[in-house]
PDB file of C-alpha atoms and ligand atoms in Angstrom:
ATOM      1  CA  UNK H  18      36.278  23.673   5.769  1.00 71.00           C
ATOM      2  CA  UNK H  19      36.539  21.339   2.986  1.00 81.00           C
ATOM      3  CA  UNK H  20      34.066  20.549   0.161  1.00 95.00           C
ATOM      4  CA  UNK H  21      32.907  17.213   1.567  1.00 97.00           C
ATOM      5  CA  UNK H  22      31.579  19.369   5.479  1.00 97.00           C
ATOM      6  CA  UNK H  23      30.589  21.776   3.595  1.00 98.00           C
ATOM      7  CA  UNK H  24      28.291  19.355   1.228  1.00 98.00           C
ATOM      8  CA  UNK H  25      27.248  17.458   4.159  1.00 98.00           C
ATOM      9  CA  UNK H  26      25.849  20.660   6.287  1.00 98.00           C
ATOM     10  CA  UNK H  27      24.203  21.674   2.986  1.00 98.00           C
ATOM     11  CA  UNK H  28      22.052  18.077   2.346  1.00 98.00           C
ATOM     12  CA  UNK H  29      21.744  18.322   6.129  1.00 98.00           C
ATOM     13  CA  UNK H  30      19.842  21.800   5.905  1.00 98.00           C
ATOM     14  CA  UNK H  31      17.798  20.584   3.098  1.00 98.00           C
ATOM     15  CA  UNK H  32      16.637  17.781   4.453  1.00 98.00           C
ATOM     16  CA  UNK H  33      15.627  19.526   7.649  1.00 98.00           C
ATOM     17  CA  UNK H  34      13.772  21.518   5.541  1.00 98.00           C
ATOM     18  CA  UNK H  35      11.818  19.154   3.426  1.00 98.00           C
ATOM     19  CA  UNK H  36      10.748  17.564   6.358  1.00 98.00           C
ATOM     20  CA  UNK H  37       9.478  20.177   8.053  1.00 98.00           C
ATOM     21  CA  UNK H  38       7.475  21.091   5.096  1.00 98.00           C
ATOM     22  CA  UNK H  39       5.565  17.728   5.685  1.00 98.00           C
ATOM     23  CA  UNK H  40       5.665  17.785   9.480  1.00 98.00           C
ATOM     24  CA  UNK H  41       8.258  14.850   9.976  1.00 98.00           C
ATOM     25  CA  UNK H  42      11.001  14.781  12.606  1.00 98.00           C
ATOM     26  CA  UNK H  43      14.117  15.222  10.624  1.00 97.00           C
ATOM     27  CA  UNK H  44      15.501  12.863  12.814  1.00 97.00           C
ATOM     28  CA  UNK H  45      13.834  10.037  10.988  1.00 97.00           C
ATOM     29  CA  UNK H  46      15.700  10.140   8.361  1.00 98.00           C
ATOM     30  CA  UNK H  47      19.218   8.741   8.110  1.00 98.00           C
ATOM     31  CA  UNK H  48      21.555   9.353   5.201  1.00 98.00           C
ATOM     32  CA  UNK H  49      24.005   7.056   3.312  1.00 98.00           C
ATOM     33  CA  UNK H  50      26.829   8.545   1.741  1.00 98.00           C
ATOM     34  CA  UNK H  51      27.020   6.896  -1.018  1.00 98.00           C
ATOM     35  CA  UNK H  52      30.949   6.458  -1.558  1.00 98.00           C
ATOM     36  CA  UNK H  53      31.214   4.038  -4.920  1.00 97.00           C
ATOM     37  CA  UNK H  54      33.695   5.311  -7.000  1.00 96.00           C
ATOM     38  CA  UNK H  55      35.253   7.619  -3.736  1.00 97.00           C
ATOM     39  CA  UNK H  56      38.864   7.369  -2.288  1.00 96.00           C
ATOM     40  CA  UNK H  57      39.036   6.460   1.175  1.00 96.00           C
ATOM     41  CA  UNK H  58      40.022   9.606   2.244  1.00 96.00           C
ATOM     42  CA  UNK H  59      37.064  11.344   1.097  1.00 96.00           C
ATOM     43  CA  UNK H  60      35.099   8.748   2.728  1.00 97.00           C
ATOM     44  CA  UNK H  61      37.384   9.437   6.158  1.00 97.00           C
ATOM     45  CA  UNK H  62      36.299  13.564   5.719  1.00 97.00           C
ATOM     46  CA  UNK H  63      32.519  12.246   5.602  1.00 98.00           C
ATOM     47  CA  UNK H  64      33.365  10.226   8.592  1.00 97.00           C
ATOM     48  CA  UNK H  65      34.436  13.246  10.651  1.00 96.00           C
ATOM     49  CA  UNK H  66      32.566  15.403   8.984  1.00 97.00           C
ATOM     50  CA  UNK H  67      29.682  13.718  11.027  1.00 97.00           C
ATOM     51  CA  UNK H  68      28.718  10.935   8.445  1.00 98.00           C
ATOM     52  CA  UNK H  69      27.228   7.837  10.194  1.00 98.00           C
ATOM     53  CA  UNK H  70      25.880   5.795   7.470  1.00 98.00           C
ATOM     54  CA  UNK H  71      28.005   4.457   4.244  1.00 98.00           C
ATOM     55  CA  UNK H  72      27.115   3.110   1.209  1.00 98.00           C
ATOM     56  CA  UNK H  73      28.838   0.655  -1.465  1.00 98.00           C
ATOM     57  CA  UNK H  74      27.352  -0.551  -4.531  1.00 97.00           C
ATOM     58  CA  UNK H  75      29.811  -3.187  -4.950  1.00 97.00           C
ATOM     59  CA  UNK H  76      30.944  -6.286  -2.281  1.00 98.00           C
ATOM     60  CA  UNK H  77      34.818  -5.772  -3.536  1.00 98.00           C
ATOM     61  CA  UNK H  78      35.334  -2.375  -3.317  1.00 98.00           C
ATOM     62  CA  UNK H  79      33.726  -2.346   0.015  1.00 98.00           C
ATOM     63  CA  UNK H  80      35.816  -4.602   1.479  1.00 98.00           C
ATOM     64  CA  UNK H  81      38.984  -2.618  -0.067  1.00 97.00           C
ATOM     65  CA  UNK H  82      37.703   0.071   1.838  1.00 97.00           C
ATOM     66  CA  UNK H  83      36.318  -1.211   5.052  1.00 97.00           C
ATOM     67  CA  UNK H  84      39.760  -2.898   5.423  1.00 96.00           C
ATOM     68  CA  UNK H  85      41.314   0.403   5.613  1.00 95.00           C
ATOM     69  CA  UNK H  86      38.474   2.747   7.130  1.00 95.00           C
ATOM     70  CA  UNK H  87      37.177  -0.102   9.745  1.00 92.00           C
ATOM     71  CA  UNK H  88      33.616  -0.046  10.668  1.00 90.00           C
ATOM     72  CA  UNK H  89      33.080   2.585  13.184  1.00 89.00           C
ATOM     73  CA  UNK H  90      30.547   3.895  10.540  1.00 96.00           C
ATOM     74  CA  UNK H  91      27.071   1.726   9.349  1.00 98.00           C
ATOM     75  CA  UNK H  92      27.868   0.457   6.188  1.00 98.00           C
ATOM     76  CA  UNK H  93      25.156  -0.405   3.602  1.00 98.00           C
ATOM     77  CA  UNK H  94      24.814  -2.551   0.652  1.00 98.00           C
ATOM     78  CA  UNK H  95      23.158  -0.369  -2.017  1.00 98.00           C
ATOM     79  CA  UNK H  96      23.560  -2.803  -5.176  1.00 97.00           C
ATOM     80  CA  UNK H  97      22.816  -6.009  -6.508  1.00 96.00           C
ATOM     81  CA  UNK H  98      24.055  -8.396  -4.647  1.00 98.00           C
ATOM     82  CA  UNK H  99      25.716 -11.683  -6.433  1.00 97.00           C
ATOM     83  CA  UNK H 100      25.239 -15.392  -4.411  1.00 98.00           C
ATOM     84  CA  UNK H 101      28.534 -16.044  -4.623  1.00 98.00           C
ATOM     85  CA  UNK H 102      29.626 -12.653  -2.788  1.00 98.00           C
ATOM     86  CA  UNK H 103      27.226 -13.142   0.170  1.00 98.00           C
ATOM     87  CA  UNK H 104      29.986 -15.033   2.001  1.00 98.00           C
ATOM     88  CA  UNK H 105      31.547 -11.619   2.118  1.00 98.00           C
ATOM     89  CA  UNK H 106      28.417  -9.556   3.442  1.00 98.00           C
ATOM     90  CA  UNK H 107      28.271 -10.426   7.315  1.00 98.00           C
ATOM     91  CA  UNK H 108      31.643  -9.050   7.490  1.00 97.00           C
ATOM     92  CA  UNK H 109      30.694  -6.145   6.096  1.00 98.00           C
ATOM     93  CA  UNK H 110      28.011  -4.817   6.047  1.00 98.00           C
ATOM     94  CA  UNK H 111      24.948  -3.420   8.756  1.00 98.00           C
ATOM     95  CA  UNK H 112      22.283  -3.697   5.892  1.00 98.00           C
ATOM     96  CA  UNK H 113      21.428  -5.213   2.673  1.00 98.00           C
ATOM     97  CA  UNK H 114      19.100  -2.705   0.974  1.00 98.00           C
ATOM     98  CA  UNK H 115      18.609  -4.623  -2.660  1.00 98.00           C
ATOM     99  CA  UNK H 116      17.190  -8.107  -1.736  1.00 98.00           C
ATOM    100  CA  UNK H 117      15.418  -8.778  -5.137  1.00 96.00           C
ATOM    101  CA  UNK H 118      14.669 -12.525  -4.582  1.00 96.00           C
ATOM    102  CA  UNK H 119      13.425 -14.907  -2.392  1.00 97.00           C
ATOM    103  CA  UNK H 120      16.766 -16.711  -3.733  1.00 97.00           C
ATOM    104  CA  UNK H 121      19.036 -14.674  -2.382  1.00 98.00           C
ATOM    105  CA  UNK H 122      16.910 -13.852   0.997  1.00 98.00           C
ATOM    106  CA  UNK H 123      17.428 -17.759   1.438  1.00 98.00           C
ATOM    107  CA  UNK H 124      21.076 -17.568   0.471  1.00 98.00           C
ATOM    108  CA  UNK H 125      21.198 -14.531   2.954  1.00 98.00           C
ATOM    109  CA  UNK H 126      19.683 -16.993   5.910  1.00 98.00           C
ATOM    110  CA  UNK H 127      21.724 -19.862   4.948  1.00 98.00           C
ATOM    111  CA  UNK H 128      24.885 -17.944   6.179  1.00 98.00           C
ATOM    112  CA  UNK H 129      23.335 -16.344   8.907  1.00 98.00           C
ATOM    113  CA  UNK H 130      22.982 -19.501  10.106  1.00 98.00           C
ATOM    114  CA  UNK H 131      26.073 -20.474   9.700  1.00 98.00           C
ATOM    115  CA  UNK H 132      27.372 -17.741  11.871  1.00 98.00           C
ATOM    116  CA  UNK H 133      24.648 -17.517  14.056  1.00 98.00           C
ATOM    117  CA  UNK H 134      23.892 -14.329  12.831  1.00 98.00           C
ATOM    118  CA  UNK H 135      21.069 -11.861  11.608  1.00 98.00           C
ATOM    119  CA  UNK H 136      21.139  -9.438   8.639  1.00 98.00           C
ATOM    120  CA  UNK H 137      18.958  -6.580   8.569  1.00 98.00           C
ATOM    121  CA  UNK H 138      17.553  -5.991   5.042  1.00 98.00           C
ATOM    122  CA  UNK H 139      15.391  -4.176   3.090  1.00 98.00           C
ATOM    123  CA  UNK H 140      13.861  -5.450   0.115  1.00 98.00           C
ATOM    124  CA  UNK H 141      14.361  -3.618  -3.435  1.00 97.00           C
ATOM    125  CA  UNK H 142      11.197  -3.395  -5.023  1.00 97.00           C
ATOM    126  CA  UNK H 143      10.814  -2.491  -9.203  1.00 95.00           C
ATOM    127  CA  UNK H 144       8.165   0.230  -9.685  1.00 94.00           C
ATOM    128  CA  UNK H 145       8.040   1.557 -13.606  1.00 80.00           C
ATOM    129  CA  UNK H 146       7.745  -1.127 -15.937  1.00 64.00           C
ATOM    130  CA  UNK H 147      10.061  -2.283 -18.673  1.00 60.00           C
ATOM    131  CA  UNK H 148      13.078  -0.672 -16.543  1.00 59.00           C
ATOM    132  CA  UNK H 149      15.959  -3.225 -16.555  1.00 61.00           C
ATOM    133  CA  UNK H 150      16.392  -3.464 -12.938  1.00 74.00           C
ATOM    134  CA  UNK H 151      16.576  -5.235 -10.496  1.00 86.00           C
ATOM    135  CA  UNK H 152      13.656  -5.870  -7.833  1.00 94.00           C
ATOM    136  CA  UNK H 153      10.393  -7.756  -7.403  1.00 95.00           C
ATOM    137  CA  UNK H 154       7.616  -6.542  -8.883  1.00 94.00           C
ATOM    138  CA  UNK H 155       4.828  -5.108  -6.345  1.00 94.00           C
ATOM    139  CA  UNK H 156       1.867  -8.080  -7.621  1.00 93.00           C
ATOM    140  CA  UNK H 157       4.803 -10.605  -6.049  1.00 93.00           C
ATOM    141  CA  UNK H 158       5.532  -8.762  -2.681  1.00 94.00           C
ATOM    142  CA  UNK H 159       2.820 -10.115  -0.417  1.00 92.00           C
ATOM    143  CA  UNK H 160       3.531 -13.747  -1.292  1.00 93.00           C
ATOM    144  CA  UNK H 161       7.282 -13.298  -1.372  1.00 95.00           C
ATOM    145  CA  UNK H 162       7.317 -11.287   1.937  1.00 95.00           C
ATOM    146  CA  UNK H 163       5.604 -14.007   3.495  1.00 93.00           C
ATOM    147  CA  UNK H 164       8.049 -16.864   2.113  1.00 95.00           C
ATOM    148  CA  UNK H 165      10.515 -14.440   3.668  1.00 95.00           C
ATOM    149  CA  UNK H 166       9.985 -14.424   6.855  1.00 93.00           C
ATOM    150  CA  UNK H 167      10.020 -17.989   8.131  1.00 94.00           C
ATOM    151  CA  UNK H 168      13.878 -16.951   7.278  1.00 96.00           C
ATOM    152  CA  UNK H 169      15.060 -16.803  11.074  1.00 96.00           C
ATOM    153  CA  UNK H 170      18.020 -15.281   9.606  1.00 97.00           C
ATOM    154  CA  UNK H 171      17.198 -12.269   8.067  1.00 96.00           C
ATOM    155  CA  UNK H 172      15.353  -9.220   9.553  1.00 96.00           C
ATOM    156  CA  UNK H 173      13.319  -7.805   6.819  1.00 96.00           C
ATOM    157  CA  UNK H 174      13.589  -4.035   7.877  1.00 96.00           C
ATOM    158  CA  UNK H 175      11.673  -2.371   4.950  1.00 97.00           C
ATOM    159  CA  UNK H 176      11.633  -1.469   1.140  1.00 98.00           C
ATOM    160  CA  UNK H 177      13.633   0.153  -1.453  1.00 98.00           C
ATOM    161  CA  UNK H 178      13.236   1.884  -4.822  1.00 97.00           C
ATOM    162  CA  UNK H 179      15.688   3.074  -7.471  1.00 95.00           C
ATOM    163  CA  UNK H 180      12.701   4.896  -9.509  1.00 94.00           C
ATOM    164  CA  UNK H 181      13.645   5.948 -13.381  1.00 92.00           C
ATOM    165  CA  UNK H 182      16.172   9.078 -13.668  1.00 91.00           C
ATOM    166  CA  UNK H 183      14.302  12.213 -14.490  1.00 93.00           C
ATOM    167  CA  UNK H 184      15.557  15.645 -14.493  1.00 94.00           C
ATOM    168  CA  UNK H 185      12.555  17.017 -12.934  1.00 97.00           C
ATOM    169  CA  UNK H 186      12.531  15.518  -9.078  1.00 97.00           C
ATOM    170  CA  UNK H 187       9.129  16.113  -9.208  1.00 98.00           C
ATOM    171  CA  UNK H 188       8.230  12.908 -11.558  1.00 96.00           C
ATOM    172  CA  UNK H 189       9.875  10.813  -9.021  1.00 96.00           C
ATOM    173  CA  UNK H 190       7.411  12.013  -6.672  1.00 98.00           C
ATOM    174  CA  UNK H 191       4.183   9.284  -7.877  1.00 97.00           C
ATOM    175  CA  UNK H 192       6.807   6.071  -7.683  1.00 97.00           C
ATOM    176  CA  UNK H 193       8.386   7.193  -3.611  1.00 98.00           C
ATOM    177  CA  UNK H 194       4.188   7.642  -2.987  1.00 98.00           C
ATOM    178  CA  UNK H 195       3.396   4.423  -4.760  1.00 97.00           C
ATOM    179  CA  UNK H 196       6.259   2.756  -2.623  1.00 98.00           C
ATOM    180  CA  UNK H 197       4.824   4.255   0.814  1.00 98.00           C
ATOM    181  CA  UNK H 198       1.135   3.228  -0.136  1.00 97.00           C
ATOM    182  CA  UNK H 199       2.856  -0.944  -1.016  1.00 96.00           C
ATOM    183  CA  UNK H 200       4.249  -0.204   2.505  1.00 96.00           C
ATOM    184  CA  UNK H 201       0.944   0.553   4.259  1.00 95.00           C
ATOM    185  CA  UNK H 202      -0.560  -1.859   2.402  1.00 93.00           C
ATOM    186  CA  UNK H 203       1.517  -4.488   3.272  1.00 92.00           C
ATOM    187  CA  UNK H 204       1.753  -3.080   7.342  1.00 90.00           C
ATOM    188  CA  UNK H 205      -2.306  -3.295   7.233  1.00 89.00           C
ATOM    189  CA  UNK H 206      -2.388  -7.250   6.561  1.00 85.00           C
ATOM    190  CA  UNK H 207      -0.296  -7.670   9.680  1.00 81.00           C
ATOM    191  CA  UNK H 208       2.498 -10.300   8.325  1.00 80.00           C
ATOM    192  CA  UNK H 209       3.495 -11.834  11.189  1.00 77.00           C
ATOM    193  CA  UNK H 210       7.296 -10.851  11.888  1.00 74.00           C
ATOM    194  CA  UNK H 211       7.748  -7.884   9.246  1.00 81.00           C
ATOM    195  CA  UNK H 212       7.597  -4.599   9.998  1.00 85.00           C
ATOM    196  CA  UNK H 213       8.981  -2.431   7.357  1.00 94.00           C
ATOM    197  CA  UNK H 214       9.768   0.801   9.113  1.00 95.00           C
ATOM    198  CA  UNK H 215      12.144   1.970   6.587  1.00 98.00           C
ATOM    199  CA  UNK H 216      11.714   3.437   2.701  1.00 98.00           C
ATOM    200  CA  UNK H 217      14.939   3.886   1.423  1.00 98.00           C
ATOM    201  CA  UNK H 218      14.302   5.984  -1.464  1.00 98.00           C
ATOM    202  CA  UNK H 219      15.893   9.407  -2.766  1.00 98.00           C
ATOM    203  CA  UNK H 220      18.687   9.863  -4.665  1.00 98.00           C
ATOM    204  CA  UNK H 221      21.327  13.559  -4.837  1.00 98.00           C
ATOM    205  CA  UNK H 222      18.737  14.567  -7.248  1.00 97.00           C
ATOM    206  CA  UNK H 223      15.486  14.137  -5.786  1.00 98.00           C
ATOM    207  CA  UNK H 224      15.669  13.324  -2.113  1.00 98.00           C
ATOM    208  CA  UNK H 225      13.654  16.263  -1.161  1.00 98.00           C
ATOM    209  CA  UNK H 226      11.130  14.832  -2.686  1.00 98.00           C
ATOM    210  CA  UNK H 227      11.973  11.739  -1.415  1.00 98.00           C
ATOM    211  CA  UNK H 228      11.793  12.538   2.637  1.00 98.00           C
ATOM    212  CA  UNK H 229       8.474  15.058   1.828  1.00 98.00           C
ATOM    213  CA  UNK H 230       6.620  10.862   0.738  1.00 98.00           C
ATOM    214  CA  UNK H 231       8.353   9.665   3.496  1.00 98.00           C
ATOM    215  CA  UNK H 232      11.967   8.215   2.797  1.00 98.00           C
ATOM    216  CA  UNK H 233      13.438   6.933   6.250  1.00 98.00           C
ATOM    217  CA  UNK H 234      16.980   6.528   4.751  1.00 98.00           C
ATOM    218  CA  UNK H 235      18.151   8.735   1.481  1.00 98.00           C
ATOM    219  CA  UNK H 236      21.252   7.638  -0.576  1.00 98.00           C
ATOM    220  CA  UNK H 237      23.374  10.108  -1.424  1.00 98.00           C
ATOM    221  CA  UNK H 238      26.559  10.677  -3.324  1.00 98.00           C
ATOM    222  CA  UNK H 239      26.929  13.105  -5.768  1.00 98.00           C
ATOM    223  CA  UNK H 240      25.703  15.960  -3.492  1.00 98.00           C
ATOM    224  CA  UNK H 241      28.305  14.986  -0.884  1.00 98.00           C
ATOM    225  CA  UNK H 242      30.990  13.929  -2.232  1.00 98.00           C
ATOM    226  CA  UNK H 243      30.492  15.549  -6.063  1.00 96.00           C
ATOM    227  CA  UNK H 244      30.580  14.035  -9.612  1.00 94.00           C
ATOM    228  CA  UNK H 245      31.825  10.741  -9.691  1.00 90.00           C
ATOM    229  CA  UNK H 246      34.889  10.466 -12.067  1.00 78.00           C
ATOM    230  CA  UNK H 247      34.861   6.909 -12.914  1.00 62.00           C
TER     231      UNK H 247
HETATM  232  C1  LIG E 325      24.990   5.675  -6.809  1.00 96.63           C
HETATM  233  C2  LIG E 325      24.130   5.326  -6.338  1.00 96.63           C
HETATM  234  C3  LIG E 325      23.202   6.162  -5.359  1.00 96.63           C
HETATM  235  C4  LIG E 325      23.406   7.732  -4.977  1.00 96.63           C
HETATM  236  O1  LIG E 325      23.091   8.350  -6.496  1.00 96.63           O
HETATM  237  P1  LIG E 325      23.819   9.500  -6.450  1.00 96.63           P
HETATM  238  O2  LIG E 325      22.919  10.633  -7.439  1.00 96.63           O
HETATM  239  O3  LIG E 325      25.257  10.520  -6.842  1.00 96.63           O
HETATM  240  O4  LIG E 325      23.337  10.307  -5.062  1.00 96.63           O
HETATM  241  C5  LIG E 325      21.850   6.026  -4.630  1.00 96.63           C
HETATM  242  N1  LIG E 325      21.542   4.679  -4.220  1.00 96.63           N
HETATM  243  C6  LIG E 325      22.023   3.963  -5.353  1.00 96.63           C
HETATM  244  C7  LIG E 325      21.271   2.240  -5.264  1.00 96.63           C
HETATM  245  C8  LIG E 325      23.391   4.081  -6.565  1.00 96.63           C
HETATM  246  O5  LIG E 325      23.520   3.143  -6.824  1.00 96.63           O
END
């Protein structure tokens, strides 16, 4: 077995265990294999090992890979999306994790209208204060979501967070918990047309904690493909 296949199995085993610790069904957790900087052959290996969802953070890089690998797996856009790249996303991605403004949501909706296609999106939330990461502030989330429900070619499926990096994964836990609580708060208000089932949170160093806190999508690069060299 190649290293990618072995890593993939190890990651799955760890997810099964983390889910069991909190009484969750591991089948409710989707692993996004994050393949930025990873060459196509390694991604193909992962797909052959059973990976069904692949994540990229740059449109151009994703485009080159998808041309070769095709869309037999689900492709996720997990990085910041520039407005001028939105015209490509419907041909490339199944889900965009990183909608971080109403303006971006509107541009996606407009492109969807042109093509009569709906894009599944997650809303990126900024937790952790002075970090320069993109995302909506929790305080502006509710009004923003209400505006976004008026965009028919956008299917808002959930929330996404990238907490600050901590070497101790336990330090990520409050951020994951906060995202789940924000989701629950919004769901309890029952905004028409929004269900927010998905929580995209957890990376190689902290995905088990994220699973314990309710992640439905974990975005894992290094633990599957090894350290990035670029
Ligand atoms: C790179 C990246 C990941 C995966 O990071 P690893 O630490 O390699 O697992 C997850 N999410 C986003 C948004 C990323 O850019």
